[in-house]
Coordinates of C-alpha atoms in Angstrom, one line a residue:
Chain A
X273 CA -3.8 75.6 -13.1
X274 CA -1.2 74.9 -15.9
X275 CA -1.4 78.4 -17.2
X276 CA -1.3 79.9 -13.6
X277 CA 1.9 77.9 -12.9
X278 CA 3.5 79.3 -16.0
X279 CA 2.3 82.8 -15.2
X280 CA 3.6 82.5 -11.7
X281 CA 7.0 81.6 -13.0
X282 CA 7.0 84.5 -15.3
X283 CA 6.1 86.9 -12.5
X284 CA 9.0 85.5 -10.4
X285 CA 11.4 85.8 -13.3
X286 CA 10.6 89.5 -13.8
X287 CA 10.3 90.5 -10.1
X288 CA 13.5 88.8 -9.0
X289 CA 15.5 90.6 -11.6
X290 CA 17.1 93.6 -9.8
X291 CA 16.9 95.6 -13.0
X292 CA 13.1 95.4 -12.7
X293 CA 13.1 97.4 -9.5
X294 CA 15.5 99.9 -10.8
X295 CA 13.9 100.7 -14.1
X296 CA 10.2 99.9 -13.4
X297 CA 10.1 101.7 -10.1
X298 CA 13.2 103.6 -9.2
X299 CA 13.8 105.4 -12.5
X300 CA 10.2 106.7 -13.0
X301 CA 10.0 107.9 -9.4
X302 CA 13.4 109.6 -9.7
X303 CA 12.2 111.4 -12.8
X304 CA 9.1 112.5 -11.0
X305 CA 11.0 113.9 -8.0
X306 CA 13.7 115.5 -10.2
X307 CA 11.2 117.3 -12.5
X308 CA 9.1 118.3 -9.6
X309 CA 12.1 119.8 -8.0
X310 CA 12.9 121.7 -11.2
X311 CA 9.3 122.9 -11.3
X312 CA 9.6 124.3 -7.8
X313 CA 12.4 126.5 -8.9
X314 CA 11.2 128.0 -12.2
X315 CA 8.5 130.7 -12.5
X316 CA 6.6 129.1 -15.4
X317 CA 4.5 125.9 -15.3
X318 CA 6.6 123.3 -17.0
X319 CA 6.0 120.1 -15.0
X320 CA 2.8 120.5 -13.1
X321 CA 2.4 117.3 -11.0
X322 CA -1.2 116.8 -12.2
X323 CA 0.1 116.4 -15.8
X324 CA 3.5 114.9 -15.0
X325 CA 2.5 112.0 -12.7
X326 CA 0.0 110.5 -15.2
X327 CA 2.6 110.8 -18.0
X328 CA 5.3 109.1 -15.9
X329 CA 2.9 106.4 -15.0
X330 CA 2.5 105.6 -18.7
X331 CA 6.2 106.0 -19.4
X332 CA 6.9 103.4 -16.7
X333 CA 4.9 100.9 -18.7
X334 CA 7.5 101.0 -21.5
X335 CA 9.9 99.2 -19.1
X336 CA 7.3 96.4 -18.7
X337 CA 7.3 96.0 -22.4
X338 CA 11.1 95.6 -22.3
X339 CA 10.9 93.1 -19.4
X340 CA 8.2 90.9 -21.0
X341 CA 9.8 91.0 -24.4
X342 CA 13.2 90.1 -22.9
X343 CA 11.7 87.2 -20.9
X344 CA 10.0 85.7 -24.0
X345 CA 13.0 86.2 -26.2
X346 CA 15.3 84.6 -23.6
X347 CA 12.9 81.7 -23.2
X348 CA 13.0 81.1 -27.0
X349 CA 16.8 81.4 -27.2
X350 CA 17.5 79.2 -24.2
X351 CA 15.1 76.4 -25.4
X352 CA 13.1 76.9 -22.2
X353 CA 10.1 77.5 -24.4
X354 CA 10.9 74.4 -26.5
X355 CA 10.9 72.4 -23.2
X356 CA 7.5 73.8 -22.2
X357 CA 6.1 73.1 -25.7
X358 CA 6.5 69.4 -25.0
X359 CA 4.3 69.9 -21.9
X360 CA 0.5 69.9 -22.2
X361 CA 0.2 73.7 -22.5
X362 CA -1.9 75.3 -25.2
X363 CA -0.9 78.4 -27.3
X364 CA -3.5 80.4 -25.2
X365 CA -1.9 79.2 -22.0
X366 CA 1.5 80.6 -23.2
X367 CA 0.1 83.9 -24.3
X368 CA -2.0 84.4 -21.2
X369 CA 1.0 83.3 -19.1
X370 CA 3.2 86.0 -20.5
X371 CA 0.6 88.7 -20.4
X372 CA -1.3 88.3 -17.2
X373 CA 1.5 88.5 -14.6
X374 CA 2.6 91.9 -15.9
X375 CA -0.9 93.5 -15.5
X376 CA -0.9 93.6 -11.7
X377 CA 2.7 94.8 -11.9
X378 CA 1.6 97.7 -14.2
X379 CA -1.1 98.6 -11.7
X380 CA 1.3 98.4 -8.8
X381 CA 3.8 100.6 -10.6
X382 CA 1.2 103.2 -11.4
X383 CA -0.2 103.2 -7.9
X384 CA 3.3 103.8 -6.5
X385 CA 3.8 106.6 -9.0
X386 CA 0.6 108.3 -7.9
X387 CA 1.4 107.7 -4.2
X388 CA 4.8 109.3 -4.7
X389 CA 3.2 112.3 -6.4
X390 CA 0.8 113.0 -3.5
X391 CA 3.5 114.6 -1.3
X392 CA 4.5 116.6 -4.4
X393 CA 1.1 118.1 -4.7
X394 CA -1.2 115.6 -6.5
X395 CA -4.6 115.8 -4.7
X396 CA -5.8 112.5 -3.3
X397 CA -9.2 112.0 -5.0
X398 CA -11.4 109.1 -6.3
X399 CA -10.3 110.0 -9.9
X400 CA -7.0 108.3 -9.1
X401 CA -8.8 105.0 -8.8
X402 CA -10.4 105.6 -12.2
X403 CA -6.9 106.5 -13.6
X404 CA -5.6 103.1 -12.3
X405 CA -8.5 101.2 -14.0
X406 CA -7.8 103.1 -17.2
X407 CA -4.2 102.1 -17.0
X408 CA -5.2 98.5 -17.7
X409 CA -5.9 99.1 -21.4
X410 CA -2.6 101.0 -21.7
X411 CA -0.8 98.1 -19.9
X412 CA -2.4 95.7 -22.3
X413 CA -1.1 97.8 -25.2
X414 CA 2.4 97.9 -23.9
X415 CA 2.5 94.2 -23.0
X416 CA 1.1 93.2 -26.4
X417 CA 4.0 95.1 -27.9
X418 CA 6.3 93.2 -25.6
X419 CA 4.8 89.9 -26.7
X420 CA 5.2 90.9 -30.3
X421 CA 8.8 92.0 -30.0
X422 CA 9.7 88.9 -27.8
X423 CA 8.2 86.6 -30.5
X424 CA 10.1 88.2 -33.4
X425 CA 13.4 89.5 -32.0
X426 CA 16.5 88.2 -30.4
X427 CA 17.4 89.2 -26.8
X428 CA 20.0 91.7 -28.2
X429 CA 17.5 93.1 -30.6
X430 CA 14.9 93.4 -27.9
X431 CA 17.4 95.5 -25.9
X432 CA 17.7 97.9 -28.8
X433 CA 14.1 98.1 -30.0
X434 CA 12.3 98.0 -26.6
X435 CA 15.1 99.4 -24.4
X436 CA 16.2 102.3 -26.6
X437 CA 13.7 102.9 -29.4
X438 CA 10.4 102.3 -27.6
X439 CA 11.3 104.2 -24.4
X440 CA 12.4 107.1 -26.5
X441 CA 9.3 107.0 -28.7
X442 CA 7.1 106.7 -25.6
X443 CA 9.0 109.6 -24.0
X444 CA 9.2 112.1 -26.9
X445 CA 6.0 111.4 -28.8
X446 CA 3.6 111.3 -25.8
X447 CA 3.8 114.9 -24.6
X448 CA 4.9 113.8 -21.2
X449 CA 7.8 116.3 -20.9
X450 CA 6.5 119.2 -23.0
X451 CA 3.4 120.4 -24.7
X452 CA 3.4 119.0 -28.2
X453 CA 2.0 122.3 -29.5
X454 CA 5.4 123.8 -28.7
X455 CA 6.7 121.8 -31.7
X456 CA 3.4 121.4 -33.6
X457 CA 3.2 120.5 -37.3
X458 CA 4.2 117.0 -38.4
X459 CA 5.6 116.2 -34.9
X460 CA 2.3 116.7 -33.3
X461 CA 0.6 114.8 -36.1
X462 CA 3.0 111.8 -35.7
X463 CA 2.4 111.8 -31.9
X464 CA -1.4 111.8 -32.4
X465 CA -1.2 108.9 -34.8
X466 CA 0.7 106.8 -32.3
X467 CA -0.9 105.4 -29.1
X468 CA 1.6 106.8 -26.5
X469 CA 0.1 110.3 -26.6
X470 CA -3.4 109.0 -26.2
X471 CA -2.4 106.7 -23.3
X472 CA -0.9 109.7 -21.5
X473 CA -3.9 112.0 -22.3
X474 CA -6.2 109.2 -21.1
X475 CA -4.5 109.2 -17.8
X476 CA -4.5 113.0 -17.6
X477 CA -8.2 113.2 -18.4
X478 CA -9.0 110.7 -15.7
X479 CA -6.8 112.4 -13.0
X480 CA -8.3 115.8 -13.9
X481 CA -11.8 114.5 -13.9
X482 CA -12.3 115.5 -17.6
X483 CA -14.5 112.5 -18.3
X484 CA -15.7 113.7 -21.7
X485 CA -12.1 113.5 -23.1
X486 CA -11.8 109.8 -22.0
X487 CA -13.6 107.9 -24.8
X488 CA -11.7 109.3 -27.7
X489 CA -8.3 108.5 -26.2
X490 CA -9.5 105.2 -24.9
X491 CA -10.6 104.3 -28.4
X492 CA -7.1 104.8 -29.7
X493 CA -5.5 102.9 -26.9
X494 CA -7.8 100.0 -27.2
X495 CA -7.6 100.0 -31.0
X496 CA -3.8 99.9 -31.0
X497 CA -3.9 97.3 -28.1
X498 CA -6.2 95.0 -30.0
X499 CA -4.2 95.3 -33.3
X500 CA -0.8 94.7 -31.5
X501 CA -2.3 91.8 -29.6
X502 CA -3.6 90.2 -32.8
X503 CA -0.1 90.7 -34.4
X504 CA 1.6 89.3 -31.3
X505 CA -0.6 86.2 -31.3
X506 CA 0.1 85.6 -35.0
X507 CA 3.8 86.1 -34.5
X508 CA 3.9 83.8 -31.5
X509 CA 1.9 81.1 -33.1
X510 CA 4.1 81.3 -36.2
X511 CA 7.2 80.9 -34.0
X512 CA 5.7 77.9 -32.3
X513 CA 5.2 76.0 -35.5
Chain B
X156 CA 7.3 46.5 -28.0
X157 CA 8.7 49.4 -30.0
X158 CA 8.9 52.7 -28.1
X159 CA 9.7 54.7 -31.3
X160 CA 9.1 53.9 -34.9
X161 CA 9.7 56.2 -37.8
X162 CA 8.4 55.5 -41.3
X163 CA 10.0 57.4 -44.2
X164 CA 10.4 60.4 -41.9
X165 CA 11.5 63.4 -43.9
X166 CA 12.1 67.1 -43.3
X167 CA 13.0 69.5 -45.9
X168 CA 13.9 73.2 -45.4
X169 CA 13.6 74.9 -48.8
X170 CA 16.4 73.1 -50.8
X171 CA 18.0 71.3 -47.9
X172 CA 16.8 67.9 -46.8
X173 CA 17.7 67.6 -43.2
X174 CA 16.2 64.2 -42.6
X175 CA 15.7 61.9 -45.6
X176 CA 13.2 59.1 -45.5
X177 CA 14.3 57.7 -42.2
X178 CA 13.1 54.3 -41.0
X179 CA 14.1 53.5 -37.4
X180 CA 12.8 51.5 -34.5
X181 CA 13.8 51.8 -30.9
X182 CA 12.7 49.2 -28.3
X183 CA 11.0 50.0 -25.0
X184 CA 13.5 50.5 -22.2
X185 CA 16.4 50.8 -24.6
X186 CA 19.1 53.5 -24.3
X187 CA 19.7 54.6 -27.9
X188 CA 22.5 56.9 -28.9
X189 CA 22.1 59.1 -31.9
X190 CA 25.5 60.2 -33.4
X191 CA 26.6 62.2 -36.3
X192 CA 28.6 65.2 -37.3
X193 CA 27.1 68.7 -37.2
X194 CA 24.4 69.0 -39.8
X195 CA 23.8 65.3 -40.0
X196 CA 20.1 65.8 -39.0
X197 CA 20.1 64.6 -35.4
X198 CA 18.5 67.8 -33.9
X199 CA 15.9 67.9 -36.7
X200 CA 15.0 64.3 -36.1
X201 CA 14.7 64.9 -32.3
X202 CA 12.6 68.0 -32.9
X203 CA 10.2 66.0 -35.1
X204 CA 9.9 63.2 -32.6
X205 CA 9.2 65.8 -29.8
X206 CA 6.5 67.5 -31.9
X207 CA 8.5 70.7 -32.1
X208 CA 8.9 70.5 -35.9
X209 CA 6.4 69.1 -38.3
X210 CA 7.7 66.5 -40.8
X211 CA 7.5 67.3 -44.5
X212 CA 6.4 63.7 -45.1
X213 CA 6.4 60.3 -43.4
X214 CA 5.5 59.8 -39.8
X215 CA 6.8 58.8 -36.4
X216 CA 5.1 56.8 -33.7
X217 CA 5.8 57.1 -30.0
X218 CA 4.4 54.0 -28.3
X219 CA 2.0 53.8 -31.2
X220 CA 0.9 57.5 -31.2
X221 CA 1.5 59.4 -34.4
X222 CA 3.4 62.7 -34.0
X223 CA 1.6 63.9 -37.1
X224 CA -2.0 62.9 -36.4
X225 CA -2.0 62.7 -32.5
X226 CA 0.7 65.2 -31.4
X227 CA -0.9 65.8 -28.0
X228 CA -1.1 62.1 -27.2
X229 CA 2.5 61.6 -28.5
X230 CA 3.7 64.5 -26.3
X231 CA 2.1 63.0 -23.3
X232 CA 4.6 60.1 -23.2
X233 CA 7.8 62.1 -23.7
X234 CA 10.2 64.3 -21.7
X235 CA 12.9 66.5 -23.1
X236 CA 16.2 67.8 -21.8
X237 CA 17.4 70.2 -24.5
X238 CA 21.0 70.9 -25.4
X239 CA 20.7 74.3 -23.8
X240 CA 20.0 73.6 -20.1
X241 CA 16.6 75.4 -20.5
X242 CA 16.0 76.1 -16.8
X243 CA 14.3 79.2 -15.4
X244 CA 17.3 81.1 -14.0
X245 CA 15.6 83.2 -11.3
X246 CA 13.7 80.3 -9.9
X247 CA 15.3 77.9 -7.4
X248 CA 16.0 74.4 -8.5
X249 CA 13.0 73.2 -6.5
X250 CA 10.8 75.9 -8.0
X251 CA 11.8 74.8 -11.4
X252 CA 10.7 71.3 -10.6
X253 CA 7.4 72.6 -9.1
X254 CA 6.8 74.7 -12.2
X255 CA 7.1 71.6 -14.4
X256 CA 4.7 69.8 -12.1
X257 CA 2.3 72.7 -12.5
X258 CA 2.4 72.7 -16.2
X259 CA 1.9 69.0 -16.3
X260 CA -1.4 69.5 -14.3
X261 CA -0.4 68.4 -10.9
X262 CA -2.3 70.0 -8.0
X263 CA -0.1 72.2 -5.7
X264 CA 0.2 69.5 -3.0
X265 CA 0.8 66.7 -5.6
X266 CA 3.4 68.9 -7.3
X267 CA 5.3 69.5 -4.2
X268 CA 5.4 65.8 -3.4
X269 CA 6.5 65.0 -7.0
X270 CA 9.2 67.7 -7.0
X271 CA 10.5 66.4 -3.7
X272 CA 10.6 62.8 -5.0
X273 CA 12.4 63.8 -8.3
X274 CA 14.8 66.0 -6.4
X275 CA 15.7 63.1 -4.1
X276 CA 16.0 60.6 -7.0
X277 CA 18.3 62.9 -8.9
X278 CA 20.3 63.9 -5.8
X279 CA 19.4 67.6 -6.1
X280 CA 18.8 68.1 -2.3
X281 CA 21.9 70.1 -1.6
X282 CA 21.1 72.7 -4.3
X283 CA 17.4 72.8 -4.4
X284 CA 17.1 76.1 -2.6
X285 CA 19.6 77.8 -4.9
X286 CA 18.6 79.8 -7.9
X287 CA 19.0 77.7 -11.1
X288 CA 20.9 80.4 -12.9
X289 CA 23.6 80.4 -10.2
X290 CA 24.2 76.6 -10.3
X291 CA 27.3 75.1 -12.0
X292 CA 26.9 73.6 -15.5
X293 CA 26.8 70.1 -14.0
X294 CA 24.0 70.9 -11.6
X295 CA 22.1 72.7 -14.2
X296 CA 22.2 69.7 -16.5
X297 CA 21.2 67.4 -13.7
X298 CA 18.3 69.7 -12.9
X299 CA 17.4 69.8 -16.6
X300 CA 17.1 66.0 -16.7
X301 CA 15.1 66.1 -13.4
X302 CA 12.7 68.6 -15.0
X303 CA 12.3 66.3 -18.0
X304 CA 11.3 63.4 -15.7
X305 CA 8.6 65.3 -13.8
X306 CA 5.8 64.1 -16.1
X307 CA 6.9 60.5 -15.7
X308 CA 7.8 60.1 -19.4
X309 CA 8.0 56.8 -21.1
X310 CA 10.5 58.2 -23.6
X311 CA 13.2 60.6 -22.6
X312 CA 15.2 62.7 -25.1
X313 CA 18.6 63.9 -23.8
X314 CA 20.2 66.3 -26.2
X315 CA 24.0 66.6 -25.4
X316 CA 23.4 66.1 -21.7
X317 CA 27.1 66.4 -20.7
X318 CA 28.2 69.1 -23.1
X319 CA 30.9 71.3 -21.6
X320 CA 31.1 69.4 -18.3
X321 CA 34.3 68.4 -16.5
X322 CA 35.2 64.7 -16.1
X323 CA 33.8 64.4 -12.6
X324 CA 30.5 66.1 -13.4
X325 CA 30.2 64.0 -16.5
X326 CA 30.7 60.8 -14.6
X327 CA 28.1 61.8 -12.1
X328 CA 25.6 62.5 -14.9
X329 CA 26.4 59.1 -16.5
X330 CA 25.4 57.5 -13.2
X331 CA 22.1 59.4 -13.4
X332 CA 21.5 58.3 -17.0
X333 CA 22.5 54.6 -16.2
X334 CA 19.9 54.6 -13.4
X335 CA 17.2 55.4 -15.9
X336 CA 18.0 52.4 -18.1
X337 CA 15.3 49.9 -18.4
X338 CA 12.6 52.0 -16.8
X339 CA 12.6 54.7 -19.5
X340 CA 13.4 54.6 -23.2
X341 CA 16.3 57.1 -23.6
X342 CA 17.3 58.7 -26.8
X343 CA 20.7 60.3 -26.3
X344 CA 22.4 62.6 -28.7
X345 CA 26.0 63.3 -28.0
X346 CA 29.3 64.3 -29.6
X347 CA 31.3 62.4 -27.0
X348 CA 31.8 59.0 -28.5
X349 CA 33.0 57.4 -25.3
X350 CA 29.7 58.5 -23.7
X351 CA 27.7 56.7 -26.4
X352 CA 29.9 53.6 -26.0
X353 CA 29.7 53.6 -22.3
X354 CA 25.9 54.1 -22.0
X355 CA 24.1 53.0 -25.1
X356 CA 22.6 49.7 -25.9
X357 CA 22.6 50.6 -29.6
X358 CA 24.0 53.4 -31.6
X359 CA 22.6 55.0 -34.8
X360 CA 25.0 57.1 -36.9
X361 CA 23.4 59.7 -39.0
X362 CA 25.0 61.2 -42.1
X363 CA 23.3 63.7 -44.5
X364 CA 19.9 63.0 -43.0
X365 CA 20.1 59.3 -43.4
X366 CA 21.0 56.5 -41.0
X367 CA 24.5 55.5 -42.1
X368 CA 24.9 52.7 -39.5
X369 CA 23.0 51.0 -36.7
X370 CA 24.0 48.5 -34.1
X371 CA 25.7 48.0 -30.8
X372 CA 29.1 49.8 -30.3
X373 CA 30.8 46.4 -30.5
X374 CA 29.0 45.5 -33.7
X375 CA 29.9 48.8 -35.3
X376 CA 33.6 48.3 -34.4
X377 CA 33.4 44.8 -35.9
X378 CA 31.7 46.2 -39.0
X379 CA 34.4 48.7 -39.6
X380 CA 37.3 46.6 -38.4
X381 CA 38.3 49.3 -35.9
X382 CA 39.6 48.7 -32.5
X383 CA 38.3 51.9 -31.0
X384 CA 34.8 53.1 -31.3
X385 CA 36.0 56.6 -32.3
X386 CA 37.8 55.1 -35.3
X387 CA 34.7 53.1 -36.2
X388 CA 32.6 56.3 -36.1
X389 CA 35.1 58.2 -38.3
X390 CA 35.2 55.4 -40.9
X391 CA 31.4 55.2 -40.9
X392 CA 31.0 59.0 -41.4
X393 CA 33.9 59.4 -43.9
X394 CA 33.6 56.2 -45.9
X395 CA 30.1 54.9 -45.1
X396 CA 31.5 51.4 -44.6

């Protein structure tokens, strides 16, 4: 009950911020429609909706990282967290309270992205449900990163690191907008060493029904997610001392 | 009975001693003002008493509960209204109160009843449906005190409760604080000397981490030979007389 009260507050804080609707829903959907419109007018396959929609679903998660990190950082700076630390909440309550509310938001965001892609040519099929389920590990990864950044950085720094750096990393090093083989070399190697590429390929494999490709990408996403979560918990607990 | 007792309470940050072997006793139901220039150690002392900072050595007891050995039990008897208003900006005033009820373990129904009771007691009725972040500074500080009272604390820490308020809002908040006298032990930190003189039963003046003077405002004026409390404070801090 105590944790759920805190989680409910965090959900309201995020959902009632108008920037949430714009960046978490409006911006990814606008990108989806814009790039699909470009695809309709060029003779080569640049932005096939079956590859674009899963990529944008993952890209949208980077905004949830920004929102959750900003919320935690603001709570630290405004002493709201200090107030709550005098209440009977445990460290686990705090961590779950920051992470849990964003998971359904991530699912809702991805579901809307896929729903918007259907009129653009994405086939309605059971694999979309699998893709949504497999979005949970990716959401866990992005939200753990948010918890880590929110524990370590000021609100201003969160804006720079999560708002600019992360969204760009997630955009360029994930293969959402272009085939990484077009650049190749170290660029592709760097992308494959980071989790964003694997989160996108996980979604693409699920949507395409290429189940044999799922475990390898899932391993990367879960591995990074677990490592980032462990770091975030350490950083959070250190801050709470 | 003593509400607060500190025994050689000390906090060192690397080569700086913020609080230096402090011995202090505050009686139950007393309104105690803690004064001092910036860097005197007031905030560190309050943070240690609230369990937000661990003492380097020594101990403090809140109604007999050690903040070092029984931090949970000590936290159970205190409420905090931090210097920053520390409200959830996108929640309404009423939702802020219900959130604090939730994290203190009230059931939903009991939380609603308690929030309504506190809202009425603190005169928040006219603003309780408005978002906390949109309230004026005076209302936010009143809400902050109301949130600190949700858990029915025996000891209430008010850190600069009227900072930045206009005269009218400050007078209104003084009435709120006066109404608490007797039923709750209040530790008030403030830079407004007239506030300490008007509200406090006793005043402690901190200087360089130690208690430079302790007594009623009248006694401190008599001790320093000053007619005005402000002059007494200045002499105590400058000359230590």
